[in-house]
PDB file of C-alpha atoms in Angstrom:
ATOM      1  CA  MET A   1      -6.891 -49.582 155.353  1.00 46.00           C
ATOM      2  CA  SER A   2      -3.715 -49.248 153.622  1.00 59.00           C
ATOM      3  CA  ASN A   3      -2.559 -49.663 150.136  1.00 71.00           C
ATOM      4  CA  LYS A   4      -1.070 -53.132 150.166  1.00 87.00           C
ATOM      5  CA  ILE A   5      -2.746 -55.743 148.096  1.00 93.00           C
ATOM      6  CA  THR A   6      -4.548 -58.221 150.344  1.00 95.00           C
ATOM      7  CA  ASP A   7      -5.423 -61.752 149.926  1.00 96.00           C
ATOM      8  CA  ILE A   8      -9.002 -61.115 149.016  1.00 97.00           C
ATOM      9  CA  ASP A   9      -7.943 -57.977 147.088  1.00 97.00           C
ATOM     10  CA  MET A  10      -6.102 -60.785 144.456  1.00 97.00           C
ATOM     11  CA  ARG A  11      -8.884 -63.232 144.443  1.00 98.00           C
ATOM     12  CA  ILE A  12     -11.037 -60.341 144.000  1.00 98.00           C
ATOM     13  CA  MET A  13      -8.933 -59.609 140.598  1.00 98.00           C
ATOM     14  CA  LYS A  14      -8.652 -63.205 139.740  1.00 98.00           C
ATOM     15  CA  LEU A  15     -12.054 -63.623 139.507  1.00 98.00           C
ATOM     16  CA  LEU A  16     -12.578 -60.234 137.830  1.00 98.00           C
ATOM     17  CA  SER A  17     -10.173 -60.965 135.005  1.00 98.00           C
ATOM     18  CA  LYS A  18     -11.824 -64.420 134.165  1.00 98.00           C
ATOM     19  CA  ASN A  19     -15.492 -62.255 134.181  1.00 98.00           C
ATOM     20  CA  ALA A  20     -15.424 -58.718 134.467  1.00 98.00           C
ATOM     21  CA  ARG A  21     -19.360 -58.738 134.478  1.00 98.00           C
ATOM     22  CA  LEU A  22     -19.523 -60.520 137.794  1.00 98.00           C
ATOM     23  CA  THR A  23     -21.582 -58.293 140.749  1.00 98.00           C
ATOM     24  CA  TYR A  24     -20.562 -57.577 144.044  1.00 98.00           C
ATOM     25  CA  LYS A  25     -23.039 -60.521 145.346  1.00 98.00           C
ATOM     26  CA  GLU A  26     -21.541 -63.198 143.226  1.00 98.00           C
ATOM     27  CA  LEU A  27     -18.624 -61.957 143.828  1.00 98.00           C
ATOM     28  CA  ALA A  28     -18.978 -62.197 147.688  1.00 98.00           C
ATOM     29  CA  GLU A  29     -20.899 -65.432 147.338  1.00 98.00           C
ATOM     30  CA  ILE A  30     -17.865 -66.773 145.828  1.00 98.00           C
ATOM     31  CA  LEU A  31     -15.580 -65.904 148.225  1.00 98.00           C
ATOM     32  CA  GLY A  32     -17.936 -66.332 151.388  1.00 98.00           C
ATOM     33  CA  THR A  33     -17.814 -62.484 152.195  1.00 98.00           C
ATOM     34  CA  THR A  34     -20.422 -59.730 152.555  1.00 98.00           C
ATOM     35  CA  ARG A  35     -21.138 -57.400 149.530  1.00 98.00           C
ATOM     36  CA  GLN A  36     -20.338 -54.085 151.502  1.00 98.00           C
ATOM     37  CA  ARG A  37     -16.503 -55.853 151.917  1.00 98.00           C
ATOM     38  CA  ILE A  38     -16.453 -56.768 147.906  1.00 98.00           C
ATOM     39  CA  SER A  39     -17.571 -53.180 147.067  1.00 98.00           C
ATOM     40  CA  ARG A  40     -15.117 -51.029 149.739  1.00 98.00           C
ATOM     41  CA  ARG A  41     -11.956 -53.474 148.451  1.00 98.00           C
ATOM     42  CA  THR A  42     -12.999 -53.031 144.385  1.00 98.00           C
ATOM     43  CA  ASP A  43     -13.408 -49.173 145.167  1.00 98.00           C
ATOM     44  CA  LYS A  44     -10.174 -49.140 146.662  1.00 97.00           C
ATOM     45  CA  LEU A  45      -8.605 -51.608 143.727  1.00 97.00           C
ATOM     46  CA  GLU A  46     -10.082 -48.742 141.417  1.00 98.00           C
ATOM     47  CA  ARG A  47      -8.926 -45.336 143.235  1.00 97.00           C
ATOM     48  CA  ASN A  48      -5.684 -46.877 144.043  1.00 95.00           C
ATOM     49  CA  GLY A  49      -5.092 -47.902 139.988  1.00 95.00           C
ATOM     50  CA  VAL A  50      -4.798 -51.503 140.500  1.00 97.00           C
ATOM     51  CA  ILE A  51      -7.822 -51.925 138.224  1.00 98.00           C
ATOM     52  CA  LEU A  52      -6.883 -49.625 135.418  1.00 97.00           C
ATOM     53  CA  LYS A  53     -10.201 -50.556 133.215  1.00 97.00           C
ATOM     54  CA  TYR A  54     -13.154 -53.044 133.046  1.00 98.00           C
ATOM     55  CA  THR A  55     -13.150 -53.858 129.308  1.00 98.00           C
ATOM     56  CA  VAL A  56     -13.998 -56.170 126.619  1.00 98.00           C
ATOM     57  CA  ILE A  57     -11.652 -58.153 124.804  1.00 98.00           C
ATOM     58  CA  PRO A  58     -13.445 -58.500 120.911  1.00 98.00           C
ATOM     59  CA  ASN A  59     -12.285 -60.220 118.040  1.00 97.00           C
ATOM     60  CA  TYR A  60     -11.681 -57.778 115.409  1.00 97.00           C
ATOM     61  CA  ASP A  61     -11.499 -59.240 112.364  1.00 96.00           C
ATOM     62  CA  VAL A  62     -15.534 -60.145 112.733  1.00 95.00           C
ATOM     63  CA  LEU A  63     -15.711 -56.157 113.835  1.00 96.00           C
ATOM     64  CA  GLY A  64     -13.987 -55.589 110.454  1.00 95.00           C
ATOM     65  CA  TYR A  65     -10.891 -54.018 111.978  1.00 97.00           C
ATOM     66  CA  VAL A  66      -6.997 -55.167 111.611  1.00 98.00           C
ATOM     67  CA  HIS A  67      -5.385 -55.263 114.957  1.00 98.00           C
ATOM     68  CA  VAL A  68      -1.845 -53.960 114.275  1.00 98.00           C
ATOM     69  CA  ILE A  69       1.335 -54.026 117.401  1.00 98.00           C
ATOM     70  CA  LEU A  70       4.255 -51.464 116.370  1.00 98.00           C
ATOM     71  CA  GLY A  71       7.380 -52.448 118.609  1.00 98.00           C
ATOM     72  CA  ILE A  72       9.331 -49.181 118.098  1.00 98.00           C
ATOM     73  CA  THR A  73      12.896 -48.638 119.656  1.00 97.00           C
ATOM     74  CA  VAL A  74      14.044 -45.090 119.634  1.00 97.00           C
ATOM     75  CA  LYS A  75      17.428 -43.358 120.553  1.00 95.00           C
ATOM     76  CA  PRO A  76      18.784 -43.220 123.604  1.00 91.00           C
ATOM     77  CA  SER A  77      18.811 -38.933 123.316  1.00 92.00           C
ATOM     78  CA  VAL A  78      14.850 -39.148 122.714  1.00 93.00           C
ATOM     79  CA  ASP A  79      12.164 -37.824 125.416  1.00 93.00           C
ATOM     80  CA  LEU A  80       9.495 -40.146 125.459  1.00 95.00           C
ATOM     81  CA  ASP A  81       7.775 -38.364 127.839  1.00 95.00           C
ATOM     82  CA  GLU A  82       6.755 -35.419 125.584  1.00 94.00           C
ATOM     83  CA  VAL A  83       6.248 -38.033 122.409  1.00 96.00           C
ATOM     84  CA  LEU A  84       4.091 -39.988 124.678  1.00 97.00           C
ATOM     85  CA  ASN A  85       2.101 -36.848 125.059  1.00 97.00           C
ATOM     86  CA  VAL A  86       1.362 -36.351 121.141  1.00 97.00           C
ATOM     87  CA  LEU A  87       0.594 -40.119 120.748  1.00 98.00           C
ATOM     88  CA  LYS A  88      -2.062 -40.103 123.342  1.00 98.00           C
ATOM     89  CA  GLU A  89      -4.292 -37.634 121.128  1.00 98.00           C
ATOM     90  CA  ASP A  90      -4.191 -40.231 118.288  1.00 98.00           C
ATOM     91  CA  GLU A  91      -7.111 -41.848 118.080  1.00 97.00           C
ATOM     92  CA  ASN A  92      -5.754 -44.479 115.740  1.00 97.00           C
ATOM     93  CA  ILE A  93      -3.521 -45.634 118.735  1.00 98.00           C
ATOM     94  CA  LYS A  94      -5.224 -47.635 121.572  1.00 98.00           C
ATOM     95  CA  ILE A  95      -2.691 -49.063 123.537  1.00 98.00           C
ATOM     96  CA  ILE A  96       0.354 -47.247 124.403  1.00 98.00           C
ATOM     97  CA  GLN A  97       3.081 -48.811 126.727  1.00 98.00           C
ATOM     98  CA  ARG A  98       6.459 -47.584 127.561  1.00 98.00           C
ATOM     99  CA  SER A  99       8.970 -50.369 127.702  1.00 98.00           C
ATOM    100  CA  LEU A 100      12.338 -51.511 128.013  1.00 97.00           C
ATOM    101  CA  GLY A 101      14.270 -54.217 125.847  1.00 97.00           C
ATOM    102  CA  SER A 102      13.840 -55.046 122.390  1.00 97.00           C
ATOM    103  CA  HIS A 103      11.482 -52.329 122.090  1.00 98.00           C
ATOM    104  CA  SER A 104      11.083 -49.015 124.031  1.00 97.00           C
ATOM    105  CA  LEU A 105       7.276 -48.282 122.986  1.00 98.00           C
ATOM    106  CA  VAL A 106       4.775 -50.910 122.223  1.00 98.00           C
ATOM    107  CA  LEU A 107       1.751 -49.176 120.318  1.00 98.00           C
ATOM    108  CA  HIS A 108      -1.872 -51.208 119.480  1.00 98.00           C
ATOM    109  CA  ILE A 109      -3.671 -49.837 116.111  1.00 98.00           C
ATOM    110  CA  VAL A 110      -6.967 -50.924 115.555  1.00 98.00           C
ATOM    111  CA  GLY A 111      -7.769 -49.603 111.867  1.00 97.00           C
ATOM    112  CA  PRO A 112      -9.493 -50.563 108.567  1.00 96.00           C
ATOM    113  CA  LYS A 113      -8.648 -53.499 106.413  1.00 96.00           C
ATOM    114  CA  ASP A 114      -7.759 -51.559 103.544  1.00 97.00           C
ATOM    115  CA  MET A 115      -3.663 -51.805 103.517  1.00 96.00           C
ATOM    116  CA  LYS A 116      -3.347 -48.777 101.738  1.00 98.00           C
ATOM    117  CA  GLU A 117      -5.637 -46.872 104.332  1.00 97.00           C
ATOM    118  CA  LEU A 118      -3.527 -48.791 107.359  1.00 97.00           C
ATOM    119  CA  GLU A 119      -0.460 -47.797 105.166  1.00 97.00           C
ATOM    120  CA  LYS A 120      -1.182 -44.349 105.981  1.00 98.00           C
ATOM    121  CA  ILE A 121      -2.263 -44.702 109.381  1.00 98.00           C
ATOM    122  CA  ILE A 122       1.144 -46.188 110.341  1.00 98.00           C
ATOM    123  CA  SER A 123       3.137 -44.006 108.095  1.00 98.00           C
ATOM    124  CA  GLU A 124       1.721 -40.931 110.377  1.00 98.00           C
ATOM    125  CA  VAL A 125       2.020 -42.439 113.210  1.00 98.00           C
ATOM    126  CA  SER A 126       5.658 -43.182 112.911  1.00 97.00           C
ATOM    127  CA  LYS A 127       6.091 -39.429 111.672  1.00 97.00           C
ATOM    128  CA  LYS A 128       5.249 -38.045 115.283  1.00 97.00           C
ATOM    129  CA  ILE A 129       7.669 -40.482 116.876  1.00 98.00           C
ATOM    130  CA  PRO A 130      11.532 -38.751 116.202  1.00 95.00           C
ATOM    131  CA  GLY A 131      14.293 -40.823 116.293  1.00 95.00           C
ATOM    132  CA  ILE A 132      12.755 -44.603 115.422  1.00 97.00           C
ATOM    133  CA  ASP A 133      16.114 -47.188 115.287  1.00 96.00           C
ATOM    134  CA  LYS A 134      13.580 -49.853 114.877  1.00 96.00           C
ATOM    135  CA  LEU A 135      10.160 -50.225 114.005  1.00 97.00           C
ATOM    136  CA  ASP A 136       8.597 -53.807 114.381  1.00 98.00           C
ATOM    137  CA  ILE A 137       5.028 -54.188 112.770  1.00 98.00           C
ATOM    138  CA  THR A 138       3.297 -57.193 113.802  1.00 98.00           C
ATOM    139  CA  PHE A 139      -0.120 -58.050 112.231  1.00 98.00           C
ATOM    140  CA  VAL A 140      -2.421 -60.089 114.892  1.00 98.00           C
ATOM    141  CA  THR A 141      -4.122 -62.992 113.225  1.00 97.00           C
ATOM    142  CA  GLU A 142      -5.729 -64.729 115.372  1.00 97.00           C
ATOM    143  CA  THR A 143      -5.544 -64.321 119.384  1.00 97.00           C
ATOM    144  CA  VAL A 144      -5.810 -67.915 120.350  1.00 97.00           C
ATOM    145  CA  LYS A 145      -5.135 -67.712 124.293  1.00 98.00           C
ATOM    146  CA  PHE A 146      -6.449 -64.409 126.846  1.00 98.00           C
ATOM    147  CA  GLU A 147      -5.875 -64.459 130.408  1.00 98.00           C
ATOM    148  CA  VAL A 148      -4.953 -61.751 132.290  1.00 98.00           C
ATOM    149  CA  LEU A 149      -4.027 -62.992 135.620  1.00 95.00           C
TER     150      LEU A 149
ATOM    151  CA  MET B   1     -30.887 -62.553 113.472  1.00 46.00           C
ATOM    152  CA  SER B   2     -27.908 -62.381 110.738  1.00 59.00           C
ATOM    153  CA  ASN B   3     -24.593 -62.665 111.401  1.00 71.00           C
ATOM    154  CA  LYS B   4     -23.774 -59.590 110.813  1.00 87.00           C
ATOM    155  CA  ILE B   5     -22.502 -56.965 113.030  1.00 93.00           C
ATOM    156  CA  THR B   6     -25.835 -54.097 113.391  1.00 95.00           C
ATOM    157  CA  ASP B   7     -24.940 -50.333 114.404  1.00 96.00           C
ATOM    158  CA  ILE B   8     -26.758 -51.007 117.669  1.00 97.00           C
ATOM    159  CA  ASP B   9     -23.925 -54.418 118.337  1.00 97.00           C
ATOM    160  CA  MET B  10     -21.385 -51.456 117.663  1.00 97.00           C
ATOM    161  CA  ARG B  11     -22.611 -49.443 119.958  1.00 98.00           C
ATOM    162  CA  ILE B  12     -22.795 -51.810 122.715  1.00 98.00           C
ATOM    163  CA  MET B  13     -19.603 -52.758 122.068  1.00 98.00           C
ATOM    164  CA  LYS B  14     -17.904 -49.525 122.162  1.00 98.00           C
ATOM    165  CA  LEU B  15     -19.919 -49.247 125.515  1.00 98.00           C
ATOM    166  CA  LEU B  16     -18.661 -52.357 126.785  1.00 98.00           C
ATOM    167  CA  SER B  17     -15.039 -51.469 126.245  1.00 98.00           C
ATOM    168  CA  LYS B  18     -14.758 -48.691 128.006  1.00 98.00           C
ATOM    169  CA  ASN B  19     -16.417 -49.776 131.179  1.00 98.00           C
ATOM    170  CA  ALA B  20     -17.412 -53.596 131.002  1.00 98.00           C
ATOM    171  CA  ARG B  21     -19.632 -53.434 134.258  1.00 98.00           C
ATOM    172  CA  LEU B  22     -22.856 -51.486 132.533  1.00 98.00           C
ATOM    173  CA  THR B  23     -25.607 -53.567 133.240  1.00 98.00           C
ATOM    174  CA  TYR B  24     -28.447 -54.154 130.471  1.00 98.00           C
ATOM    175  CA  LYS B  25     -30.675 -51.874 131.835  1.00 98.00           C
ATOM    176  CA  GLU B  26     -27.313 -48.846 132.040  1.00 98.00           C
ATOM    177  CA  LEU B  27     -26.726 -49.634 128.354  1.00 98.00           C
ATOM    178  CA  ALA B  28     -30.528 -49.494 127.827  1.00 98.00           C
ATOM    179  CA  GLU B  29     -30.876 -46.119 128.967  1.00 98.00           C
ATOM    180  CA  ILE B  30     -27.843 -44.929 127.393  1.00 98.00           C
ATOM    181  CA  LEU B  31     -28.985 -46.544 123.836  1.00 98.00           C
ATOM    182  CA  GLY B  32     -32.353 -45.623 124.002  1.00 98.00           C
ATOM    183  CA  THR B  33     -33.558 -48.930 123.655  1.00 98.00           C
ATOM    184  CA  THR B  34     -34.922 -51.975 125.814  1.00 98.00           C
ATOM    185  CA  ARG B  35     -33.433 -54.085 128.589  1.00 98.00           C
ATOM    186  CA  GLN B  36     -34.585 -57.623 126.570  1.00 98.00           C
ATOM    187  CA  ARG B  37     -33.047 -55.761 123.557  1.00 98.00           C
ATOM    188  CA  ILE B  38     -29.465 -55.279 124.809  1.00 98.00           C
ATOM    189  CA  SER B  39     -29.311 -58.424 126.432  1.00 98.00           C
ATOM    190  CA  ARG B  40     -30.473 -60.674 122.999  1.00 98.00           C
ATOM    191  CA  ARG B  41     -27.893 -58.544 121.148  1.00 98.00           C
ATOM    192  CA  THR B  42     -25.245 -59.423 123.956  1.00 98.00           C
ATOM    193  CA  ASP B  43     -25.880 -62.990 124.563  1.00 98.00           C
ATOM    194  CA  LYS B  44     -25.835 -63.053 120.580  1.00 97.00           C
ATOM    195  CA  LEU B  45     -21.812 -61.571 120.939  1.00 98.00           C
ATOM    196  CA  GLU B  46     -20.607 -63.656 122.874  1.00 97.00           C
ATOM    197  CA  ARG B  47     -21.986 -66.759 121.639  1.00 97.00           C
ATOM    198  CA  ASN B  48     -20.797 -65.919 117.923  1.00 95.00           C
ATOM    199  CA  GLY B  49     -17.574 -64.794 119.996  1.00 95.00           C
ATOM    200  CA  VAL B  50     -17.277 -61.186 118.666  1.00 97.00           C
ATOM    201  CA  ILE B  51     -16.977 -60.794 122.591  1.00 98.00           C
ATOM    202  CA  LEU B  52     -14.040 -63.043 123.521  1.00 97.00           C
ATOM    203  CA  LYS B  53     -13.874 -62.205 127.188  1.00 97.00           C
ATOM    204  CA  TYR B  54     -14.970 -59.406 129.478  1.00 98.00           C
ATOM    205  CA  THR B  55     -11.733 -58.833 131.721  1.00 98.00           C
ATOM    206  CA  VAL B  56     -10.032 -56.319 133.943  1.00 98.00           C
ATOM    207  CA  ILE B  57      -6.686 -53.889 132.807  1.00 98.00           C
ATOM    208  CA  PRO B  58      -4.374 -54.513 135.973  1.00 98.00           C
ATOM    209  CA  ASN B  59      -1.592 -52.466 137.092  1.00 97.00           C
ATOM    210  CA  TYR B  60       0.640 -55.600 137.284  1.00 97.00           C
ATOM    211  CA  ASP B  61       3.665 -53.580 139.157  1.00 96.00           C
ATOM    212  CA  VAL B  62       1.174 -52.938 142.060  1.00 95.00           C
ATOM    213  CA  LEU B  63       0.434 -56.328 142.106  1.00 96.00           C
ATOM    214  CA  GLY B  64       3.998 -57.242 142.232  1.00 95.00           C
ATOM    215  CA  TYR B  65       4.416 -58.863 138.977  1.00 97.00           C
ATOM    216  CA  VAL B  66       6.465 -58.120 135.950  1.00 98.00           C
ATOM    217  CA  HIS B  67       4.488 -57.855 131.968  1.00 98.00           C
ATOM    218  CA  VAL B  68       6.959 -59.391 129.814  1.00 98.00           C
ATOM    219  CA  ILE B  69       5.975 -59.230 125.473  1.00 98.00           C
ATOM    220  CA  LEU B  70       7.564 -62.145 123.885  1.00 98.00           C
ATOM    221  CA  GLY B  71       7.442 -61.245 119.853  1.00 98.00           C
ATOM    222  CA  ILE B  72       8.868 -64.550 118.205  1.00 98.00           C
ATOM    223  CA  THR B  73       9.564 -65.356 114.304  1.00 97.00           C
ATOM    224  CA  VAL B  74       9.909 -68.890 113.569  1.00 97.00           C
ATOM    225  CA  LYS B  75      11.275 -70.414 110.720  1.00 95.00           C
ATOM    226  CA  PRO B  76       8.753 -70.613 107.469  1.00 91.00           C
ATOM    227  CA  SER B  77       8.852 -74.440 108.158  1.00 92.00           C
ATOM    228  CA  VAL B  78       7.547 -74.877 111.953  1.00 93.00           C
ATOM    229  CA  ASP B  79       3.829 -75.934 111.817  1.00 93.00           C
ATOM    230  CA  LEU B  80       2.417 -73.467 114.406  1.00 95.00           C
ATOM    231  CA  ASP B  81      -0.580 -75.152 115.328  1.00 95.00           C
ATOM    232  CA  GLU B  82       1.276 -78.121 117.220  1.00 94.00           C
ATOM    233  CA  VAL B  83       3.246 -75.181 118.813  1.00 96.00           C
ATOM    234  CA  LEU B  84       0.424 -73.496 120.061  1.00 97.00           C
ATOM    235  CA  ASN B  85      -1.236 -76.225 121.511  1.00 97.00           C
ATOM    236  CA  VAL B  86       1.578 -76.974 123.931  1.00 97.00           C
ATOM    237  CA  LEU B  87       1.783 -73.254 124.488  1.00 98.00           C
ATOM    238  CA  LYS B  88      -1.552 -73.251 125.626  1.00 98.00           C
ATOM    239  CA  GLU B  89      -1.360 -75.613 128.589  1.00 98.00           C
ATOM    240  CA  ASP B  90       2.064 -72.985 129.897  1.00 98.00           C
ATOM    241  CA  GLU B  91       0.369 -71.068 132.872  1.00 97.00           C
ATOM    242  CA  ASN B  92       2.953 -68.540 132.607  1.00 97.00           C
ATOM    243  CA  ILE B  93       2.045 -67.620 129.533  1.00 98.00           C
ATOM    244  CA  LYS B  94      -1.328 -65.410 129.693  1.00 98.00           C
ATOM    245  CA  ILE B  95      -1.651 -64.264 125.995  1.00 98.00           C
ATOM    246  CA  ILE B  96      -1.259 -66.441 123.244  1.00 98.00           C
ATOM    247  CA  GLN B  97      -1.526 -64.447 119.392  1.00 98.00           C
ATOM    248  CA  ARG B  98      -0.889 -65.486 115.877  1.00 98.00           C
ATOM    249  CA  SER B  99       0.668 -63.105 113.859  1.00 98.00           C
ATOM    250  CA  LEU B 100       2.316 -61.717 110.289  1.00 97.00           C
ATOM    251  CA  GLY B 101       4.791 -59.360 110.220  1.00 97.00           C
ATOM    252  CA  SER B 102       7.948 -58.926 111.973  1.00 97.00           C
ATOM    253  CA  HIS B 103       7.027 -61.731 114.277  1.00 98.00           C
ATOM    254  CA  SER B 104       4.848 -65.078 113.729  1.00 97.00           C
ATOM    255  CA  LEU B 105       3.754 -65.193 117.361  1.00 98.00           C
ATOM    256  CA  VAL B 106       3.415 -62.469 120.219  1.00 98.00           C
ATOM    257  CA  LEU B 107       3.444 -64.337 123.565  1.00 98.00           C
ATOM    258  CA  HIS B 108       2.680 -62.245 126.837  1.00 98.00           C
ATOM    259  CA  ILE B 109       4.181 -63.861 130.425  1.00 98.00           C
ATOM    260  CA  VAL B 110       2.679 -62.036 133.925  1.00 98.00           C
ATOM    261  CA  GLY B 111       5.542 -63.293 135.602  1.00 97.00           C
ATOM    262  CA  PRO B 112       7.597 -62.722 138.869  1.00 96.00           C
ATOM    263  CA  LYS B 113       9.902 -59.614 139.579  1.00 96.00           C
ATOM    264  CA  ASP B 114      12.715 -61.546 140.176  1.00 97.00           C
ATOM    265  CA  MET B 115      14.772 -61.849 137.494  1.00 96.00           C
ATOM    266  CA  LYS B 116      16.855 -65.229 137.800  1.00 98.00           C
ATOM    267  CA  GLU B 117      12.975 -66.653 138.223  1.00 97.00           C
ATOM    268  CA  LEU B 118      11.653 -64.513 134.943  1.00 97.00           C
ATOM    269  CA  GLU B 119      15.305 -65.917 132.731  1.00 97.00           C
ATOM    270  CA  LYS B 120      13.917 -69.767 133.608  1.00 98.00           C
ATOM    271  CA  ILE B 121      10.469 -69.053 132.738  1.00 98.00           C
ATOM    272  CA  ILE B 122      11.394 -67.309 129.531  1.00 98.00           C
ATOM    273  CA  SER B 123      13.674 -70.023 128.932  1.00 98.00           C
ATOM    274  CA  GLU B 124      11.492 -72.687 129.444  1.00 98.00           C
ATOM    275  CA  VAL B 125       8.713 -71.076 127.247  1.00 98.00           C
ATOM    276  CA  SER B 126      11.190 -70.735 123.883  1.00 97.00           C
ATOM    277  CA  LYS B 127      12.259 -74.678 124.465  1.00 97.00           C
ATOM    278  CA  LYS B 128       8.395 -75.303 123.403  1.00 97.00           C
ATOM    279  CA  ILE B 129       9.383 -73.678 120.746  1.00 98.00           C
ATOM    280  CA  PRO B 130      11.606 -75.093 117.879  1.00 95.00           C
ATOM    281  CA  GLY B 131      12.725 -73.335 115.103  1.00 95.00           C
ATOM    282  CA  ILE B 132      12.890 -69.865 117.052  1.00 97.00           C
ATOM    283  CA  ASP B 133      14.785 -67.059 114.118  1.00 96.00           C
ATOM    284  CA  LYS B 134      13.797 -64.172 116.314  1.00 96.00           C
ATOM    285  CA  LEU B 135      13.313 -63.565 120.152  1.00 97.00           C
ATOM    286  CA  ASP B 136      12.662 -59.865 120.731  1.00 98.00           C
ATOM    287  CA  ILE B 137      11.799 -59.503 124.642  1.00 98.00           C
ATOM    288  CA  THR B 138       9.942 -56.301 126.016  1.00 98.00           C
ATOM    289  CA  PHE B 139       9.200 -55.505 129.469  1.00 98.00           C
ATOM    290  CA  VAL B 140       6.561 -53.142 129.801  1.00 98.00           C
ATOM    291  CA  THR B 141       6.884 -50.713 132.427  1.00 97.00           C
ATOM    292  CA  GLU B 142       3.869 -48.356 132.096  1.00 97.00           C
ATOM    293  CA  THR B 143       0.755 -48.665 130.362  1.00 97.00           C
ATOM    294  CA  VAL B 144      -0.055 -45.234 128.963  1.00 97.00           C
ATOM    295  CA  LYS B 145      -3.333 -45.840 127.075  1.00 98.00           C
ATOM    296  CA  PHE B 146      -5.509 -48.990 126.871  1.00 98.00           C
ATOM    297  CA  GLU B 147      -8.541 -48.829 124.442  1.00 98.00           C
ATOM    298  CA  VAL B 148     -10.126 -51.675 123.191  1.00 98.00           C
ATOM    299  CA  LEU B 149     -12.587 -49.719 120.324  1.00 95.00           C
TER     300      LEU B 149
END
């Protein structure tokens, strides 16, 4: 098998993106193939990093958390690789994405609802990033739609 | 059972956030409880909307897509509910989040790598939103870390 994404891979990905708890048996039935083939293709998708993770999308508010997105623009001279290694270790930062355009870094923080505590966390995170040009802070209040593929 | 999030709920959520494909049997073994209790709590978390979705986090690049985040600020007079109903129907928009702070709306688009086509999609999306004050366009180039809880 090559590293190419096949038609069956794409269909498996779309089904799992809608429900990551579908069993190989259920996937095989829906796609009219064998459990063995699904297992083989899925293993490959995991190994090749096409599937980064199977996860749950929670309602943070009900769990007692606040979901904050930091859109960060750094000066062009900053070595992001070094910064990322430090940020990865920070347990308050759940998602780290490198990016181009308005922001060079997108960080997601899942923190306490207490604004004083949250301010402290955001301040500590931003101190770890040298050469910040712009910092956009966005508080997610409601997830209206969440699809992946 | 009340709507309160119990300690076992939180532990189930954390385990599922790390691997949404864990079976009830596996969850029960890790948490030292019964399959029946896991099933009952999980059903409840789904019904109450604490679990919005079980999904897969893909490497969009390998699948041939570009992942774009639009951070949108609208004028205070805009009725967002009306706008959201229109945006929800747009298949190019995968994630829609209401927010406070730098942006009043965060949209995720998963689109083609062809920049001409992508420009058309972004332009069509922004036309559906009246009273845009600011539009930040961020292209995700790499997901360095992805955790949920």
